Coordinates of N, CA and C in Angstrom, one line a residue:
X1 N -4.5 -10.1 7.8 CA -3.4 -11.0 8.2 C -2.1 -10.4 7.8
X2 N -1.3 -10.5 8.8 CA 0.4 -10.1 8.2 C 1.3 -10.7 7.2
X3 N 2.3 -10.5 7.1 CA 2.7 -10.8 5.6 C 3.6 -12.2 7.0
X4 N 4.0 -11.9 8.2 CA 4.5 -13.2 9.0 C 3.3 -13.9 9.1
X5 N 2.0 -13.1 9.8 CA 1.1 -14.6 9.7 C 0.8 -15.7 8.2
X6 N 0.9 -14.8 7.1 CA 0.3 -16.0 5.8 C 1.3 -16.4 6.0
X7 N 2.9 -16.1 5.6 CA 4.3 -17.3 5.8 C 3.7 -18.0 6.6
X8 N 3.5 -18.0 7.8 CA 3.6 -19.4 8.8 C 2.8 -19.7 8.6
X9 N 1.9 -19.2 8.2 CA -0.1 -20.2 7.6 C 0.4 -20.8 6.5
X10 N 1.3 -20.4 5.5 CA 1.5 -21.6 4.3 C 2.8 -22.4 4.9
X11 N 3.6 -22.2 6.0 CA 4.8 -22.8 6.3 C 3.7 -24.2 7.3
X12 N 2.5 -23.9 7.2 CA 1.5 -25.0 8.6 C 1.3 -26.0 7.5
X13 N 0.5 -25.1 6.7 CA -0.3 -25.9 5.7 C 0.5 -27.0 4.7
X14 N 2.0 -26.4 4.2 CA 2.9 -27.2 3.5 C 3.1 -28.7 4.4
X15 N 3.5 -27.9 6.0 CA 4.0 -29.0 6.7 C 3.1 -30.4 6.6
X16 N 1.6 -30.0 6.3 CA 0.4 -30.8 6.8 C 0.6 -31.7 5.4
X17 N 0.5 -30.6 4.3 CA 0.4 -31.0 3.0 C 1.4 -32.2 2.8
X18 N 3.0 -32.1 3.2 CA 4.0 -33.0 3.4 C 3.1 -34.7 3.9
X19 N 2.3 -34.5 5.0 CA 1.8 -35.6 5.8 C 0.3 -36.0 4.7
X20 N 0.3 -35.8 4.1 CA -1.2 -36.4 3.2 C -2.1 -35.9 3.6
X21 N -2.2 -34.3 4.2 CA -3.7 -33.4 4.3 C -4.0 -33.4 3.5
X22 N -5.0 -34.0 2.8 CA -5.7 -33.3 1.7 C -6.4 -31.8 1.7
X23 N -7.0 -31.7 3.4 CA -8.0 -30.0 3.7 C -6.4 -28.8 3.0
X24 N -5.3 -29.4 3.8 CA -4.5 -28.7 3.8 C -3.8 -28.4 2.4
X25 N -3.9 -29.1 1.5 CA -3.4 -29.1 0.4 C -4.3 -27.9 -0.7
X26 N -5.8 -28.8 -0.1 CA -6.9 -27.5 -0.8 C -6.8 -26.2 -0.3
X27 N -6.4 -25.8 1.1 CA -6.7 -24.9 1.3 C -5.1 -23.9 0.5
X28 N -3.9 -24.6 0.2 CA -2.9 -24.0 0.2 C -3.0 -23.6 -1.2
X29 N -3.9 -24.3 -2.1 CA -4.8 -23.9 -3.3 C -5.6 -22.9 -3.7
X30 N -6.4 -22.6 -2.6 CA -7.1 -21.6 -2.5 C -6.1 -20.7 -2.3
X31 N -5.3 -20.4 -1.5 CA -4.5 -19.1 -1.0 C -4.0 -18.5 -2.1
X32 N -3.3 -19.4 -3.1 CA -2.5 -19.0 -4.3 C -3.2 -18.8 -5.5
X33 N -4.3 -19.4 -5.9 CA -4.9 -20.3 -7.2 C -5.1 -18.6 -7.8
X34 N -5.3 -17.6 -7.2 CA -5.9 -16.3 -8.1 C -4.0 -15.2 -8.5
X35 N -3.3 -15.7 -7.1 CA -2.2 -14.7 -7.8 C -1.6 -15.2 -8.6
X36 N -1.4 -16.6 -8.4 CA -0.5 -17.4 -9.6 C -1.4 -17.3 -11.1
X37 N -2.6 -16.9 -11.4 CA -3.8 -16.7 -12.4 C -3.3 -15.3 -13.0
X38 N -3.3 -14.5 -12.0 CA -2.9 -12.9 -12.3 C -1.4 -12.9 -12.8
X39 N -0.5 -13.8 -12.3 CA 0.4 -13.3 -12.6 C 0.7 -14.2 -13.8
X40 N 0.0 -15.5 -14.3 CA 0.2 -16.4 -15.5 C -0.3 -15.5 -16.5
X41 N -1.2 -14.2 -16.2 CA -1.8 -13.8 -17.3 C -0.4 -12.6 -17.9
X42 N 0.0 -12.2 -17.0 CA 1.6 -11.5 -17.9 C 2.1 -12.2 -18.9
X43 N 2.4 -14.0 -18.9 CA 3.1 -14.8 -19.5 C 2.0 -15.3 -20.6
X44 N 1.1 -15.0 -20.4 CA 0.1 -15.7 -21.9 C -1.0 -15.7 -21.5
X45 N -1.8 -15.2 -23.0 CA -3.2 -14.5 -22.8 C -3.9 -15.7 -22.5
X46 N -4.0 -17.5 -22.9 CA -4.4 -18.5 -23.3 C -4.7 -18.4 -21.5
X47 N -6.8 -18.5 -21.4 CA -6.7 -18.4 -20.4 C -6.7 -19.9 -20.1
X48 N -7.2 -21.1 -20.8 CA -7.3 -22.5 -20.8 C -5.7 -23.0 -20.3
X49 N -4.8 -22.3 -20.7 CA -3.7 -22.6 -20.9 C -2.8 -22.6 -19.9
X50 N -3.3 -21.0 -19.2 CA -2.9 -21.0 -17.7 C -3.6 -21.7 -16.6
X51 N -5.1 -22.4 -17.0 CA -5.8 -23.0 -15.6 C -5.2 -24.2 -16.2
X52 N -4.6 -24.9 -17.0 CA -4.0 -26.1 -17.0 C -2.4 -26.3 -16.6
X53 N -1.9 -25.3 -16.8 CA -0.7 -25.0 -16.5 C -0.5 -25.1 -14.6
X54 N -1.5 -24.1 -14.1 CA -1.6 -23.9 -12.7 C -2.1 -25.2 -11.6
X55 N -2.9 -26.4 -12.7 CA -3.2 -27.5 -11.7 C -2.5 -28.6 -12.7
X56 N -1.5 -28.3 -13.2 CA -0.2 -29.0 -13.2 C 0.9 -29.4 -12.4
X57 N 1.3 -27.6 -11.6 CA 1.9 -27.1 -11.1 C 1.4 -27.8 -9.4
X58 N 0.0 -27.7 -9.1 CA -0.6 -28.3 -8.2 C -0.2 -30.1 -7.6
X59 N -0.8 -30.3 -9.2 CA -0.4 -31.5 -9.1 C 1.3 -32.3 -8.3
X60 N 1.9 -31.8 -9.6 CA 3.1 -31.8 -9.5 C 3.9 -31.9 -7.7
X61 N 3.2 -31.1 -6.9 CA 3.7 -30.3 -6.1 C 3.0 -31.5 -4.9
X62 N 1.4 -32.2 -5.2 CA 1.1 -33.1 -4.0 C 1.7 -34.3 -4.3
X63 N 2.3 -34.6 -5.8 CA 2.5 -36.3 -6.0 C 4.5 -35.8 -5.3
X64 N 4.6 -34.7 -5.6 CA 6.4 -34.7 -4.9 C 6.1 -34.4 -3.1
X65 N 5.3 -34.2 -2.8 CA 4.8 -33.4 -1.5 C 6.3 -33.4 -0.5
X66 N 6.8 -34.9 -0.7 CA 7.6 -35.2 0.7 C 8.6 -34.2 0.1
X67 N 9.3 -34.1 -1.1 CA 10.4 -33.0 -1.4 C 10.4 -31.5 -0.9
X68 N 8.9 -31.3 -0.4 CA 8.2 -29.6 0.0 C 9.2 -29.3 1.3
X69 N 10.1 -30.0 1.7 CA 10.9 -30.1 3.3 C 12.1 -29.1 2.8
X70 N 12.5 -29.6 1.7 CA 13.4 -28.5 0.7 C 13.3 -27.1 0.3
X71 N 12.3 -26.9 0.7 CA 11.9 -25.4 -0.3 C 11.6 -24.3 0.8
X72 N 12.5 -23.6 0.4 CA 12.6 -22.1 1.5 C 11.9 -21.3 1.5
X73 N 11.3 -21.1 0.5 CA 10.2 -19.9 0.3 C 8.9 -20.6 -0.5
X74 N 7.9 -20.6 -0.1 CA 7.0 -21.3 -0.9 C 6.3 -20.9 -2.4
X75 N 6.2 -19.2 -1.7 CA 5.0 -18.5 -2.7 C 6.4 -18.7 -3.9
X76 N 7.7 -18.1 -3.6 CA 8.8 -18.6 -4.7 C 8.2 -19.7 -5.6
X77 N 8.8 -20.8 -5.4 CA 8.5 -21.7 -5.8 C 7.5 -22.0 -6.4
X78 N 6.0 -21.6 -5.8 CA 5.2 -21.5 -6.8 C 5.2 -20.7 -8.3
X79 N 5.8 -19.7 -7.9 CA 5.2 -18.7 -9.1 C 6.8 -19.5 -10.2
X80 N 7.7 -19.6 -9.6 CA 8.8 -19.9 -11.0 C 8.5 -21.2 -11.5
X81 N 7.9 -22.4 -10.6 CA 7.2 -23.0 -11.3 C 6.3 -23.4 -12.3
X82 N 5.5 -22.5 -12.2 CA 4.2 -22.3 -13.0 C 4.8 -21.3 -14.3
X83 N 5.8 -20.5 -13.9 CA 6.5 -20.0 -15.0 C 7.3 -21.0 -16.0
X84 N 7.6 -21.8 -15.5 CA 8.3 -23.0 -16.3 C 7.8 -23.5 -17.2
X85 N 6.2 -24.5 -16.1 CA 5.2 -25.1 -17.1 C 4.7 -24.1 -17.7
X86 N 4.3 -23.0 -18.1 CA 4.0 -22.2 -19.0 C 5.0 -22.1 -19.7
X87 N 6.3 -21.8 -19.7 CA 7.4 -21.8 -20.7 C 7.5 -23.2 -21.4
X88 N 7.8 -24.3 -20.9 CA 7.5 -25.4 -21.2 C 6.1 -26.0 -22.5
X89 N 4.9 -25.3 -22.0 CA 4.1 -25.5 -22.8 C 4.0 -25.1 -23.8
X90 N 4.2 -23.7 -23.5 CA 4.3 -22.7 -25.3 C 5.4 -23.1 -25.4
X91 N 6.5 -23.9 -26.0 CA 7.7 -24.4 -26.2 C 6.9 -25.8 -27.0
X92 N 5.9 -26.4 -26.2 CA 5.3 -27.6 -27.5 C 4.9 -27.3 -28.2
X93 N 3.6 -26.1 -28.1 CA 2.9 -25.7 -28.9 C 3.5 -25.1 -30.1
X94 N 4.6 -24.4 -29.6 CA 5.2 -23.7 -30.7 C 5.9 -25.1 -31.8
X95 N 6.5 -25.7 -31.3 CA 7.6 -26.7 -31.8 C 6.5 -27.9 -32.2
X96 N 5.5 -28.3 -31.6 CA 5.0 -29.1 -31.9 C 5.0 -30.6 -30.9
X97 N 6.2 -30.5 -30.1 CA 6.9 -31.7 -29.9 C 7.1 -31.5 -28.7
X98 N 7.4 -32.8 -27.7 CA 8.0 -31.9 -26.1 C 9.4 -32.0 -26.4
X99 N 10.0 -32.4 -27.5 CA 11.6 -32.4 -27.5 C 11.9 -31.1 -27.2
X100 N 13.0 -30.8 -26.8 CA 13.4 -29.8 -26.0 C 14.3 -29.0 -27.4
X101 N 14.1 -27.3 -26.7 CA 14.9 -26.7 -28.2 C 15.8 -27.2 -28.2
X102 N 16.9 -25.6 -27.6 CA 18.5 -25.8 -27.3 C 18.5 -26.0 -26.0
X103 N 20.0 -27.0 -25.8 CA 20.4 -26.8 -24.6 C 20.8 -25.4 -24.1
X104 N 21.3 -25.2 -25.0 CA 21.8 -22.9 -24.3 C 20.8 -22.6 -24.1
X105 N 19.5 -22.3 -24.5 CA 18.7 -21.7 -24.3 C 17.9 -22.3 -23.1
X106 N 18.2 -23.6 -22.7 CA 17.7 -24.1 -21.5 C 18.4 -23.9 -20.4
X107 N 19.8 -23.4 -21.1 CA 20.5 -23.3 -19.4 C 20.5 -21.8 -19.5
X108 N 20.4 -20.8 -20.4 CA 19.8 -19.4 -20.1 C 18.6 -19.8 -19.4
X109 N 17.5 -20.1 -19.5 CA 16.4 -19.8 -19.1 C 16.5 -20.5 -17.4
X110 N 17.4 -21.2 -17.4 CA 17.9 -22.2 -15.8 C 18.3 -21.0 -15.3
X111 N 19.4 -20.0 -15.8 CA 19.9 -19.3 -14.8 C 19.2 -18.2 -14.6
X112 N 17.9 -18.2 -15.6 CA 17.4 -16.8 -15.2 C 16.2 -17.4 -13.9
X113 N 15.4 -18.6 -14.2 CA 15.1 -19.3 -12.9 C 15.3 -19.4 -11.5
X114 N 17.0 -19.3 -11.4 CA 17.7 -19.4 -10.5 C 17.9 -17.7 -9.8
X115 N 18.2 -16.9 -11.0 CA 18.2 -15.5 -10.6 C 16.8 -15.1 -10.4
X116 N 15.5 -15.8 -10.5 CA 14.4 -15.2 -10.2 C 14.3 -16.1 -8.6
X117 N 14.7 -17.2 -8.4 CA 14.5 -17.4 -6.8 C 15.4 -17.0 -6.7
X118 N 16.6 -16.6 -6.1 CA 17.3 -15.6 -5.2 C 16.7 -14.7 -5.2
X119 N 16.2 -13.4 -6.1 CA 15.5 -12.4 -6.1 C 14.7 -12.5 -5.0
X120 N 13.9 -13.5 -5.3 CA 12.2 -14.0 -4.1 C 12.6 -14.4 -3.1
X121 N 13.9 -15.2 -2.9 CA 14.1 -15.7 -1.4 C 14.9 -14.3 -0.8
X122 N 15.3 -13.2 -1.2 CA 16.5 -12.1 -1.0 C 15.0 -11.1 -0.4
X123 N 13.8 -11.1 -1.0 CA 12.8 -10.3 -0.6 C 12.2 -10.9 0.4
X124 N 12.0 -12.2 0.4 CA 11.3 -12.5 1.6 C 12.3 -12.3 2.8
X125 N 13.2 -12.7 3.0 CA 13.9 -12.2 3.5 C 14.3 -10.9 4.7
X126 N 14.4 -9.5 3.6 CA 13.9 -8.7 3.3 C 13.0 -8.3 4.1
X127 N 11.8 -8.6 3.7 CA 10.1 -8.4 4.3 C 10.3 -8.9 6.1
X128 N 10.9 -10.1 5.9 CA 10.8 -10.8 7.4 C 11.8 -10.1 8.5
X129 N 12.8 -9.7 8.3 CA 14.2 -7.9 8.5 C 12.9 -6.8 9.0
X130 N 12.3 -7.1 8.0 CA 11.4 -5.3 8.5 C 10.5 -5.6 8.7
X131 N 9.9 -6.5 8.8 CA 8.7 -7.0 10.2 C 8.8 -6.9 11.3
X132 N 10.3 -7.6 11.3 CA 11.0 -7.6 12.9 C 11.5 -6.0 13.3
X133 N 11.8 -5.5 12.5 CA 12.2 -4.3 13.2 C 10.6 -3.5 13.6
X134 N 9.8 -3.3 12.4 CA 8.8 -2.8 13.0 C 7.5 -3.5 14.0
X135 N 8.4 -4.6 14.4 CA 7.3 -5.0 15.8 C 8.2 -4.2 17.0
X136 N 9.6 -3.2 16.9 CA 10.1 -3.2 17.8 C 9.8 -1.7 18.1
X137 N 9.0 -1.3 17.2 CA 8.6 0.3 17.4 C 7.3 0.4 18.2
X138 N 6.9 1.4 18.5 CA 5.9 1.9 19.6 C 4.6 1.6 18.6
X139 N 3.4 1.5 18.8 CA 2.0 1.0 18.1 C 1.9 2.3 17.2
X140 N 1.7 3.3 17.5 CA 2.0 4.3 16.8 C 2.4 4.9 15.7
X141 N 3.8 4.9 16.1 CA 4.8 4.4 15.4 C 5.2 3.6 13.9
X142 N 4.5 2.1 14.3 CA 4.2 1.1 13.7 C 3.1 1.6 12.5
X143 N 2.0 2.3 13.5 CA 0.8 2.3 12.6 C 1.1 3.4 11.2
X144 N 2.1 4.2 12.1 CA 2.0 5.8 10.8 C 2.7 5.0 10.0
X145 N 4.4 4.4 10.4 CA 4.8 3.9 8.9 C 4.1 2.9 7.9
X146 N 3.2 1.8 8.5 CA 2.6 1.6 7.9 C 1.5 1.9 6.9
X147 N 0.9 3.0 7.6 CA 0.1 3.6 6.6 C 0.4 4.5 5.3
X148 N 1.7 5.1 5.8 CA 2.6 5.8 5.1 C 3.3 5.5 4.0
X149 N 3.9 4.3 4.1 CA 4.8 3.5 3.2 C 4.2 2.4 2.6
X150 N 3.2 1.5 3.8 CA 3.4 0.2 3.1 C 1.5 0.5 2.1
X151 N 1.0 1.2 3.2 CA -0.3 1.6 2.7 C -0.5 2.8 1.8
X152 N 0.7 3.6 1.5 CA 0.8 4.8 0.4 C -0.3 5.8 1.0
X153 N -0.9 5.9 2.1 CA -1.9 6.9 2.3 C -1.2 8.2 2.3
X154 N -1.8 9.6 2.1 CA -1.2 10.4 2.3 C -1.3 11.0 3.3
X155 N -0.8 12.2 4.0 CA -0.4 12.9 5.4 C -2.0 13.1 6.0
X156 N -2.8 14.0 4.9 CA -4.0 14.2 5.3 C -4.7 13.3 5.5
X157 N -4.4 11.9 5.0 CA -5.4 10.8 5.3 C -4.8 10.3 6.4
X158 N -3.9 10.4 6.7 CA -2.9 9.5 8.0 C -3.9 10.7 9.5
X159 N -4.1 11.8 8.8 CA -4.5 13.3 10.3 C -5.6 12.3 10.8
X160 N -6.4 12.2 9.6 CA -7.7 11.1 10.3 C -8.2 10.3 10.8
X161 N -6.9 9.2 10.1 CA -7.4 8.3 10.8 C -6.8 8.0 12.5
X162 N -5.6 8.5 12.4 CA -4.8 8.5 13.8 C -5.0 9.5 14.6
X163 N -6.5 10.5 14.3 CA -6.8 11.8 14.9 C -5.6 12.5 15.1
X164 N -4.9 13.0 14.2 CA -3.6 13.9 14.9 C -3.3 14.5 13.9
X165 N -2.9 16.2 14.0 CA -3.1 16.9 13.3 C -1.5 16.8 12.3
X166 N -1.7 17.6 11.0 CA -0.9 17.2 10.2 C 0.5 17.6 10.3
X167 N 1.1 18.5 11.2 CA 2.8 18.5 11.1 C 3.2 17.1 12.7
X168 N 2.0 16.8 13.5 CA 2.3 16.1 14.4 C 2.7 14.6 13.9
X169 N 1.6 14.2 12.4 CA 2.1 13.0 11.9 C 3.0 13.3 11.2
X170 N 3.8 14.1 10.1 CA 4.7 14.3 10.0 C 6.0 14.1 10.5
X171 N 5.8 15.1 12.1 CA 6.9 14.5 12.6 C 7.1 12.7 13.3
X172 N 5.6 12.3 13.4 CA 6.2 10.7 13.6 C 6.4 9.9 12.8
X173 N 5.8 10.4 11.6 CA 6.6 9.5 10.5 C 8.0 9.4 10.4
X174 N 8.5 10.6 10.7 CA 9.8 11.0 10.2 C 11.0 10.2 11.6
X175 N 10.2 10.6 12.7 CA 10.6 9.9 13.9 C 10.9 8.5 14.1
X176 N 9.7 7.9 13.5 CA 9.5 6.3 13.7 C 10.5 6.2 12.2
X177 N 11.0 6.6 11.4 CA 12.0 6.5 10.2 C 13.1 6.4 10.3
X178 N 13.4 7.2 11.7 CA 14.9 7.5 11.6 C 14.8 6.4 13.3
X179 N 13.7 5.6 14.0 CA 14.4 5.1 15.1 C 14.3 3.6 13.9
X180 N 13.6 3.4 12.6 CA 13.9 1.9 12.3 C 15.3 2.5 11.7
X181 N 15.6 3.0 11.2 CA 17.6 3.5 10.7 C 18.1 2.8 11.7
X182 N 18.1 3.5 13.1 CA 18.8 3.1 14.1 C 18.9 1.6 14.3
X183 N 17.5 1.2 14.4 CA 17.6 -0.2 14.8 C 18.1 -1.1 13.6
X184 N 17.5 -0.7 12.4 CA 18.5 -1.5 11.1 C 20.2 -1.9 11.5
X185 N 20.7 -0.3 11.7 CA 22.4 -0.2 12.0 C 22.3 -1.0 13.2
X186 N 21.9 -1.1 13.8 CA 22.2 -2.5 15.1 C 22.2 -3.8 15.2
X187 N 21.5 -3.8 14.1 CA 21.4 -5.3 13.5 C 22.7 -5.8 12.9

């Protein structure tokens, strides 16, 4: 699946999720439930901590459902969320209390929130820019940079799979490089 088809597969599923799908709500569960895990596990070892944190976050997200009309980037949203209620929790545990520390320290951690969605909505962004340009290149084309950049293969593994000997991928890597340049600067 492409990185446009999951967007519009979770841009369907949200929509559905908005209207009281429940299939749709599980399924938009499943899609996330292991990166949002992987990536809770950077923020804290407590693995109880993060599967309560993450169907918090769930929660949270089907009892506001109708607010999901607001939100520009989904996978965003999920992950600084779930970074919150994990900051939020170890902030009880530590303190004991859900009274809140400092205000400074809540409006640092607000603007670094804020600086982590821009980041996410500036990359998806980004990604959806160079989708579009590389649906405008030849299949070819398409395929070498892809295998080249987004798949890290190297030259000799690229000869193989695309049967073509190794200064010929070379030069279409290099080719298909400099026609997405072009098409970038036209944009």
């Amino acid at each position: 699946m492409t990185n446009s088809d999951f967007i519009e597969q979770t841009r369907l599923l949200v929509a559905r999720t908005q209207q009281g799908d429940h299939k749709s709500f599980a399924q938009l569960y499943d899609m996330y439930v292991n990166q949002l895990f992987n990536f809770g596990l950077r923020l804290t070892t407590d693995r109880e901590l993060l599967k309560d944190c993450i169907h918090d976050v769930f929660v949270k997200i089907y009892v506001k459902r109708e607010e999901l009309s607001e939100v520009v980037n989904f996978r965003s949203y999920l992950f600084i969320s779930l970074k919150n209620r994990i900051c939020d929790e170890l902030r009880r545990l530590v303190f004991g209390s859900d009274v809140q520390v400092d205000s400074l320290q809540r409006v640092a951690e607000d603007a670094d929130v804020e600086e982590d969605y821009l980041r996410h909505e500036a990359e998806f962004f980004q990604s959806v820019k160079v989708e579009s340009l590389l649906r405008q290149l030849s299949k070819r084309q398409r395929q070498a940079i892809t295998l080249y950049y987004m798949e890290e293969k190297k030259y000799e593994d690229i000869c193989v799979i695309m049967d073509m000997n190794y200064q010929s991928v070379r030069n279409l890597v290099c080719r298909s490089l400099n026609r997405l340049r072009e098409l970038a600067m036209a944009v």
